[in-house]
Short mmCIF file of N, CA and C in Angstrom, two decimals:
data_model
loop_
_atom_site.label_atom_id
_atom_site.label_comp_id
_atom_site.label_asym_id
_atom_site.label_seq_id
_atom_site.Cartn_x
_atom_site.Cartn_y
_atom_site.Cartn_z
N MET A 1 25.79 12.06 -28.50
CA MET A 1 23.98 12.45 -27.56
C MET A 1 24.60 13.78 -26.56
N ALA A 2 23.88 14.46 -26.69
CA ALA A 2 23.97 15.86 -25.54
C ALA A 2 23.87 14.60 -24.26
N ALA A 3 24.83 15.80 -23.13
CA ALA A 3 24.28 14.57 -21.92
C ALA A 3 23.03 14.66 -21.23
N TRP A 4 22.85 16.26 -21.64
CA TRP A 4 20.85 16.44 -20.88
C TRP A 4 19.80 15.72 -21.49
N LEU A 5 20.10 15.18 -22.99
CA LEU A 5 18.93 14.67 -23.07
C LEU A 5 19.61 13.13 -22.78
N ALA A 6 20.63 12.84 -22.25
CA ALA A 6 20.71 11.50 -21.53
C ALA A 6 20.14 11.30 -20.33
N TRP A 7 20.39 12.53 -19.29
CA TRP A 7 19.27 12.71 -18.06
C TRP A 7 18.08 13.01 -18.55
N ALA A 8 17.48 13.02 -19.40
CA ALA A 8 16.02 13.61 -19.98
C ALA A 8 15.53 12.21 -19.86
N ILE A 9 16.24 11.35 -20.91
CA ILE A 9 15.80 10.24 -21.21
C ILE A 9 15.59 9.15 -20.28
N ALA A 10 16.92 9.22 -19.23
CA ALA A 10 16.92 8.39 -17.94
C ALA A 10 15.58 8.90 -17.02
N ALA A 11 15.56 9.84 -16.99
CA ALA A 11 14.09 10.69 -15.55
C ALA A 11 13.45 9.72 -16.25
N LEU A 12 12.70 10.14 -17.79
CA LEU A 12 11.55 9.62 -18.30
C LEU A 12 11.47 7.81 -18.00
N LEU A 13 12.99 7.11 -18.47
CA LEU A 13 12.72 5.44 -18.28
C LEU A 13 12.54 5.62 -16.34
N LEU A 14 12.93 6.15 -15.65
CA LEU A 14 12.64 6.24 -14.35
C LEU A 14 11.23 6.49 -13.44
N ALA A 15 10.66 7.36 -14.52
CA ALA A 15 9.09 7.44 -14.29
C ALA A 15 8.42 6.47 -14.20
N VAL A 16 8.89 5.68 -15.69
CA VAL A 16 8.21 4.96 -16.59
C VAL A 16 8.22 3.88 -15.41
N GLY A 17 9.14 3.43 -14.95
CA GLY A 17 9.77 2.12 -14.22
C GLY A 17 8.43 2.63 -12.80
N GLU A 18 8.75 3.56 -11.95
CA GLU A 18 7.75 4.03 -11.09
C GLU A 18 6.44 3.54 -10.73
N ILE A 19 5.82 3.59 -12.22
CA ILE A 19 4.29 3.63 -12.58
C ILE A 19 4.36 2.20 -12.05
N PHE A 20 5.08 1.43 -13.34
CA PHE A 20 5.03 -0.02 -12.82
C PHE A 20 5.46 -0.92 -11.85
N THR A 21 5.89 -0.09 -10.63
CA THR A 21 6.17 -0.67 -9.51
C THR A 21 5.62 -0.17 -8.34
N PRO A 22 4.19 -0.06 -8.00
CA PRO A 22 3.34 0.37 -7.26
C PRO A 22 4.10 0.09 -6.12
N GLY A 23 3.70 0.85 -4.83
CA GLY A 23 3.51 0.68 -3.70
C GLY A 23 5.27 0.99 -3.24
N LEU A 24 6.27 0.96 -4.03
CA LEU A 24 7.67 0.70 -3.59
C LEU A 24 8.17 2.68 -3.80
N PHE A 25 7.86 3.05 -4.52
CA PHE A 25 8.43 4.63 -4.22
C PHE A 25 9.78 4.81 -4.39
N PHE A 26 10.38 4.44 -5.34
CA PHE A 26 12.03 4.64 -5.38
C PHE A 26 12.13 4.90 -6.64
N LEU A 27 11.72 4.59 -7.76
CA LEU A 27 12.45 5.30 -8.74
C LEU A 27 12.14 6.51 -9.16
N GLY A 28 10.82 6.92 -8.31
CA GLY A 28 10.32 8.01 -8.86
C GLY A 28 11.64 9.69 -8.22
N PRO A 29 11.80 9.21 -6.82
CA PRO A 29 12.65 9.90 -6.37
C PRO A 29 14.00 10.09 -7.65
N VAL A 30 14.75 9.63 -7.72
CA VAL A 30 15.10 8.99 -8.94
C VAL A 30 15.78 9.66 -9.70
N ALA A 31 14.35 9.52 -10.08
CA ALA A 31 13.80 10.32 -11.96
C ALA A 31 13.96 11.74 -11.45
N LEU A 32 13.51 12.22 -10.58
CA LEU A 32 13.71 13.44 -9.90
C LEU A 32 15.49 14.25 -9.89
N ALA A 33 15.91 13.21 -9.51
CA ALA A 33 17.68 13.66 -9.20
C ALA A 33 17.87 13.55 -10.99
N ALA A 34 17.41 12.50 -11.53
CA ALA A 34 18.18 12.76 -12.90
C ALA A 34 17.96 13.96 -13.95
N VAL A 35 16.50 14.73 -13.48
CA VAL A 35 15.95 15.86 -13.61
C VAL A 35 17.31 16.70 -13.41
N ALA A 36 17.34 16.83 -12.03
CA ALA A 36 18.18 17.80 -11.48
C ALA A 36 19.52 17.89 -12.20
N ALA A 37 20.00 16.64 -12.68
CA ALA A 37 21.50 16.32 -13.30
C ALA A 37 21.17 17.22 -14.25
N ALA A 38 20.15 16.80 -14.80
CA ALA A 38 20.19 17.72 -16.13
C ALA A 38 20.47 18.79 -16.62
N VAL A 39 20.22 19.91 -15.34
CA VAL A 39 20.57 21.31 -15.62
C VAL A 39 21.85 21.51 -15.49
N PRO A 40 22.77 21.22 -14.68
CA PRO A 40 24.04 21.15 -15.09
C PRO A 40 24.83 20.55 -16.36
N ALA A 41 24.25 19.63 -16.80
CA ALA A 41 24.47 19.42 -18.07
C ALA A 41 23.98 20.47 -19.12
N VAL A 42 22.63 21.09 -19.32
CA VAL A 42 22.33 22.05 -19.85
C VAL A 42 23.71 23.67 -20.08
N ALA A 43 23.73 23.39 -18.47
CA ALA A 43 25.15 24.81 -18.15
C ALA A 43 26.25 24.61 -19.22
N GLY A 44 26.66 22.82 -19.85
CA GLY A 44 27.99 22.23 -19.78
C GLY A 44 28.58 22.06 -18.69
N ALA A 45 28.49 21.55 -17.64
CA ALA A 45 29.22 21.42 -16.87
C ALA A 45 29.68 20.17 -16.84
N ALA A 46 31.41 19.96 -16.09
CA ALA A 46 31.64 18.48 -16.05
C ALA A 46 30.97 16.78 -16.00
N THR A 47 31.19 16.15 -16.29
CA THR A 47 30.54 15.04 -16.23
C THR A 47 30.66 14.70 -14.22
N TRP A 48 31.76 14.79 -13.97
CA TRP A 48 31.72 14.40 -12.54
C TRP A 48 31.15 15.53 -11.98
N LEU A 49 30.25 17.00 -12.18
CA LEU A 49 29.35 17.56 -11.27
C LEU A 49 28.52 17.08 -11.68
N GLN A 50 27.94 16.64 -12.59
CA GLN A 50 26.71 16.04 -13.44
C GLN A 50 26.48 14.69 -12.03
N LEU A 51 27.54 14.14 -12.07
CA LEU A 51 26.76 12.89 -11.18
C LEU A 51 26.94 13.00 -9.84
N LEU A 52 27.57 14.24 -9.75
CA LEU A 52 27.82 14.65 -8.33
C LEU A 52 26.10 15.14 -7.75
N VAL A 53 25.91 16.17 -8.75
CA VAL A 53 24.74 16.72 -8.37
C VAL A 53 23.39 15.43 -8.74
N PHE A 54 23.48 14.47 -9.24
CA PHE A 54 22.76 13.37 -9.19
C PHE A 54 22.57 12.19 -7.69
N ALA A 55 23.91 12.05 -7.76
CA ALA A 55 23.56 11.23 -6.48
C ALA A 55 23.39 12.13 -5.30
N GLY A 56 23.85 13.75 -5.25
CA GLY A 56 23.07 14.16 -3.58
C GLY A 56 21.85 14.45 -3.99
N ALA A 57 20.97 14.59 -5.37
CA ALA A 57 19.83 14.75 -5.09
C ALA A 57 19.17 13.73 -5.13
N SER A 58 19.79 12.34 -5.45
CA SER A 58 19.16 11.14 -5.17
C SER A 58 18.69 11.04 -3.84
N PHE A 59 20.04 10.71 -2.73
CA PHE A 59 19.95 10.97 -1.46
C PHE A 59 18.76 12.06 -0.92
N ALA A 60 19.04 13.25 -1.49
CA ALA A 60 18.13 14.07 -0.69
C ALA A 60 16.69 13.52 -1.07
N SER A 61 16.02 13.71 -2.59
CA SER A 61 14.89 13.24 -2.29
C SER A 61 14.30 11.98 -2.22
N LEU A 62 14.76 10.98 -2.00
CA LEU A 62 15.05 9.81 -1.39
C LEU A 62 14.71 9.39 0.07
N GLY A 63 15.33 10.41 0.72
CA GLY A 63 15.50 10.90 1.87
C GLY A 63 14.09 11.80 3.01
N PHE A 64 13.54 12.48 1.73
CA PHE A 64 12.74 13.27 1.94
C PHE A 64 11.52 12.71 1.32
N LEU A 65 11.29 12.69 -0.01
CA LEU A 65 9.80 12.13 -0.35
C LEU A 65 9.71 10.82 -0.08
N ARG A 66 10.38 9.86 0.15
CA ARG A 66 9.81 8.48 0.32
C ARG A 66 9.57 7.98 1.96
N PRO A 67 9.64 9.08 2.92
CA PRO A 67 9.04 8.54 4.38
C PRO A 67 7.69 9.12 3.90
N ILE A 68 7.42 10.02 3.28
CA ILE A 68 6.40 10.87 2.73
C ILE A 68 5.08 10.20 2.93
N ALA A 69 6.04 9.35 1.25
CA ALA A 69 5.06 8.46 0.51
C ALA A 69 4.71 7.01 1.51
N ARG A 70 5.42 6.68 2.41
CA ARG A 70 5.24 5.51 2.93
C ARG A 70 3.93 5.91 3.77
N ALA A 71 4.00 6.93 4.59
CA ALA A 71 3.29 7.48 5.40
C ALA A 71 2.03 7.29 5.21
N HIS A 72 1.45 7.56 3.43
CA HIS A 72 0.51 7.55 2.91
C HIS A 72 -0.33 6.19 2.79
N LEU A 73 1.03 6.13 2.44
CA LEU A 73 0.30 3.94 1.75
C LEU A 73 -0.30 3.33 3.37
N ARG A 74 0.26 3.85 4.34
CA ARG A 74 -0.95 3.27 5.63
C ARG A 74 -1.48 4.12 6.37
N MET A 75 -2.89 3.87 5.61
CA MET A 75 -4.02 4.37 6.49
C MET A 75 -4.68 4.20 7.32
N PRO A 76 -5.00 5.28 8.27
CA PRO A 76 -5.33 5.08 9.33
C PRO A 76 -6.86 4.30 9.58
N ALA A 77 -7.28 3.90 10.14
CA ALA A 77 -8.34 3.22 10.28
C ALA A 77 -9.38 4.02 10.44
N ALA A 78 -9.58 4.99 10.83
CA ALA A 78 -10.44 6.28 11.61
C ALA A 78 -11.06 6.70 9.84
N LEU A 79 -9.89 6.47 8.42
CA LEU A 79 -10.11 7.04 7.74
C LEU A 79 -10.24 6.03 6.46
N ARG A 80 -10.24 4.72 6.83
CA ARG A 80 -10.51 4.00 5.98
C ARG A 80 -12.21 3.74 5.54
N THR A 81 -12.49 3.89 4.05
CA THR A 81 -14.09 3.98 3.26
C THR A 81 -14.18 2.70 3.39
N GLY A 82 -15.28 2.03 2.83
CA GLY A 82 -16.08 1.22 2.32
C GLY A 82 -15.68 -0.21 2.83
N THR A 83 -15.42 -1.41 2.33
CA THR A 83 -15.30 -2.70 3.43
C THR A 83 -13.88 -2.86 4.15
N ALA A 84 -12.85 -1.35 3.76
CA ALA A 84 -11.80 -1.61 4.43
C ALA A 84 -12.09 -1.39 5.80
N ALA A 85 -12.81 -0.49 5.55
CA ALA A 85 -13.55 0.47 7.01
C ALA A 85 -13.82 -0.66 8.29
N LEU A 86 -14.79 -1.90 7.84
CA LEU A 86 -14.66 -3.06 8.40
C LEU A 86 -14.06 -4.14 9.17
N GLU A 87 -12.86 -3.73 8.61
CA GLU A 87 -11.58 -4.79 8.93
C GLU A 87 -11.42 -4.55 10.66
N GLY A 88 -11.43 -5.08 11.04
CA GLY A 88 -10.99 -4.70 12.55
C GLY A 88 -12.23 -4.59 13.31
N ALA A 89 -13.53 -4.36 12.81
CA ALA A 89 -14.24 -4.07 13.38
C ALA A 89 -14.79 -5.37 14.51
N HIS A 90 -16.16 -4.95 15.47
CA HIS A 90 -16.69 -6.39 16.37
C HIS A 90 -17.76 -6.70 15.69
N ALA A 91 -18.04 -7.94 15.62
CA ALA A 91 -19.03 -8.43 15.14
C ALA A 91 -19.76 -9.50 16.02
N VAL A 92 -20.87 -9.90 16.17
CA VAL A 92 -22.19 -10.66 17.23
C VAL A 92 -23.12 -11.51 16.10
N VAL A 93 -22.22 -13.13 16.41
CA VAL A 93 -22.16 -14.36 15.84
C VAL A 93 -23.70 -14.17 15.67
N LEU A 94 -24.96 -14.64 14.55
CA LEU A 94 -26.10 -15.07 14.51
C LEU A 94 -26.20 -15.93 14.21
N GLN A 95 -25.74 -16.50 13.69
CA GLN A 95 -25.93 -17.68 13.42
C GLN A 95 -24.84 -18.70 13.48
N ARG A 96 -24.47 -19.88 13.72
CA ARG A 96 -23.37 -20.56 13.85
C ARG A 96 -22.55 -20.52 12.57
N VAL A 97 -21.10 -20.34 12.83
CA VAL A 97 -20.03 -19.41 11.95
C VAL A 97 -18.84 -20.93 11.95
N ASP A 98 -18.78 -21.47 10.76
CA ASP A 98 -17.97 -22.18 10.68
C ASP A 98 -16.59 -22.03 9.42
N HIS A 99 -16.64 -22.93 8.96
CA HIS A 99 -15.53 -22.80 7.49
C HIS A 99 -16.46 -22.82 6.66
N THR A 100 -17.33 -23.24 6.18
CA THR A 100 -18.58 -23.21 5.31
C THR A 100 -19.41 -21.81 4.96
N GLY A 101 -19.32 -21.34 6.16
CA GLY A 101 -20.69 -19.85 6.11
C GLY A 101 -21.18 -20.11 7.69
N GLY A 102 -21.96 -18.93 7.58
CA GLY A 102 -22.76 -18.50 8.63
C GLY A 102 -22.81 -17.00 8.64
N ARG A 103 -23.78 -16.55 9.60
CA ARG A 103 -24.15 -15.11 9.62
C ARG A 103 -23.93 -14.31 10.62
N VAL A 104 -23.30 -12.79 10.32
CA VAL A 104 -22.57 -12.06 11.93
C VAL A 104 -23.27 -10.76 12.01
N ARG A 105 -23.41 -10.20 12.38
CA ARG A 105 -24.13 -8.69 12.75
C ARG A 105 -22.96 -7.65 13.06
N ILE A 106 -22.79 -6.78 12.04
CA ILE A 106 -21.60 -6.06 11.87
C ILE A 106 -22.16 -4.42 12.09
N GLY A 107 -22.00 -3.44 13.10
CA GLY A 107 -22.40 -2.08 13.49
C GLY A 107 -23.91 -2.06 12.47
N GLY A 108 -24.83 -3.24 13.16
CA GLY A 108 -26.43 -3.01 12.98
C GLY A 108 -26.48 -3.54 11.29
N GLU A 109 -25.72 -4.08 10.77
CA GLU A 109 -25.94 -5.00 9.09
C GLU A 109 -25.82 -6.44 9.46
N GLU A 110 -26.87 -7.44 8.87
CA GLU A 110 -26.41 -8.78 8.60
C GLU A 110 -25.16 -8.71 7.38
N TRP A 111 -24.60 -9.64 8.35
CA TRP A 111 -23.26 -10.04 6.77
C TRP A 111 -23.22 -11.84 7.01
N THR A 112 -22.73 -12.39 5.80
CA THR A 112 -22.89 -13.88 5.58
C THR A 112 -21.08 -13.66 6.36
N ALA A 113 -20.92 -14.94 6.42
CA ALA A 113 -19.65 -14.97 7.41
C ALA A 113 -18.77 -16.60 7.30
N ARG A 114 -17.56 -16.37 7.67
CA ARG A 114 -16.80 -17.73 7.60
C ARG A 114 -15.73 -17.55 8.15
N ALA A 115 -15.57 -18.23 9.36
CA ALA A 115 -14.25 -18.35 9.98
C ALA A 115 -12.95 -18.65 9.42
N PHE A 116 -12.18 -17.45 10.28
CA PHE A 116 -10.81 -17.34 9.66
C PHE A 116 -10.11 -18.25 9.91
N MET A 117 -10.20 -19.24 10.74
CA MET A 117 -9.43 -20.34 11.19
C MET A 117 -10.50 -21.81 10.96
N PRO A 118 -9.70 -21.97 9.97
CA PRO A 118 -10.71 -23.67 8.89
C PRO A 118 -11.01 -24.30 10.51
N ASP A 119 -10.67 -24.71 11.01
CA ASP A 119 -11.27 -25.77 12.56
C ASP A 119 -12.26 -24.91 13.50
N GLN A 120 -11.85 -23.80 13.20
CA GLN A 120 -12.80 -22.86 14.56
C GLN A 120 -14.10 -22.79 14.10
N VAL A 121 -15.22 -23.24 15.00
CA VAL A 121 -16.68 -22.97 15.43
C VAL A 121 -17.04 -22.03 15.88
N LEU A 122 -17.95 -20.95 15.92
CA LEU A 122 -18.52 -19.81 16.34
C LEU A 122 -19.79 -20.01 16.72
N GLU A 123 -20.13 -19.94 17.88
CA GLU A 123 -21.77 -20.34 18.09
C GLU A 123 -22.84 -19.02 18.39
N PRO A 124 -23.69 -19.09 18.00
CA PRO A 124 -24.61 -17.85 18.22
C PRO A 124 -24.29 -16.80 19.69
N GLY A 125 -24.27 -15.26 19.22
CA GLY A 125 -24.14 -14.82 20.22
C GLY A 125 -22.41 -14.31 20.88
N THR A 126 -21.98 -15.11 20.47
CA THR A 126 -20.17 -14.75 20.51
C THR A 126 -19.73 -13.49 19.86
N GLN A 127 -18.89 -13.18 20.39
CA GLN A 127 -18.11 -11.32 19.90
C GLN A 127 -17.05 -11.80 19.17
N VAL A 128 -17.10 -11.35 18.00
CA VAL A 128 -15.77 -11.61 17.15
C VAL A 128 -15.23 -10.70 16.43
N GLU A 129 -13.97 -10.73 15.92
CA GLU A 129 -13.29 -9.84 15.31
C GLU A 129 -13.51 -10.19 13.83
N VAL A 130 -13.35 -8.70 13.19
CA VAL A 130 -13.41 -9.22 11.56
C VAL A 130 -12.00 -8.85 10.84
N VAL A 131 -11.90 -10.29 10.75
CA VAL A 131 -10.08 -10.02 9.94
C VAL A 131 -10.33 -9.48 8.40
N LYS A 132 -11.00 -10.18 7.44
CA LYS A 132 -11.21 -9.12 6.28
C LYS A 132 -12.26 -9.36 5.19
N ILE A 133 -12.46 -8.70 4.42
CA ILE A 133 -13.57 -9.15 3.84
C ILE A 133 -13.58 -9.90 2.59
N GLU A 134 -14.29 -10.48 2.04
CA GLU A 134 -13.91 -11.18 0.86
C GLU A 134 -15.67 -11.57 0.14
N GLY A 135 -15.67 -10.20 -0.61
CA GLY A 135 -16.83 -10.35 -1.07
C GLY A 135 -17.57 -9.48 -0.37
N ALA A 136 -18.65 -10.43 -0.09
CA ALA A 136 -19.47 -10.04 0.90
C ALA A 136 -19.61 -10.79 1.62
N THR A 137 -18.59 -11.68 1.94
CA THR A 137 -18.30 -12.26 3.16
C THR A 137 -17.57 -11.80 3.82
N ALA A 138 -17.42 -11.76 5.48
CA ALA A 138 -16.53 -11.19 6.28
C ALA A 138 -16.01 -12.39 7.24
N LEU A 139 -14.55 -12.48 7.21
CA LEU A 139 -13.69 -13.38 7.86
C LEU A 139 -13.40 -13.23 9.18
N VAL A 140 -14.27 -14.20 9.92
CA VAL A 140 -14.46 -13.55 11.40
C VAL A 140 -12.97 -14.63 12.32
N TYR A 141 -12.93 -14.25 13.21
CA TYR A 141 -11.94 -14.85 14.37
C TYR A 141 -12.57 -14.14 15.76
N LEU A 142 -11.90 -15.26 16.26
CA LEU A 142 -12.43 -15.03 18.08
C LEU A 142 -11.61 -14.68 18.96
#
């Protein structure tokens, strides 16, 4: 088998592996390095040079691309939409909230709510924070 074909197969397998490991973003940059190593293989370079190009390209692509990808995984609250935008919002208890249920007002809208801590009971008028949204129910915390 030609060396360039082995590098191409390795790049393809690494790219597929990247697809099946969401959030990790490790195999994608290494797949790019395999493509880079295929270039000297096509030119007929020695195996040690191909490996050197692969190692250098791996370090360079991981060092450059992975921090960019990780920054995009942590979306600032100002850019969130839908129910994700409500996490961290302040709410006011309208009906007593405990581990079984209740009602809160979040930004002018009424929501069903449950206490985030199972033993917590929140009385009407209490200011709370939305920890997360599960379906149509806000989990709130004092």
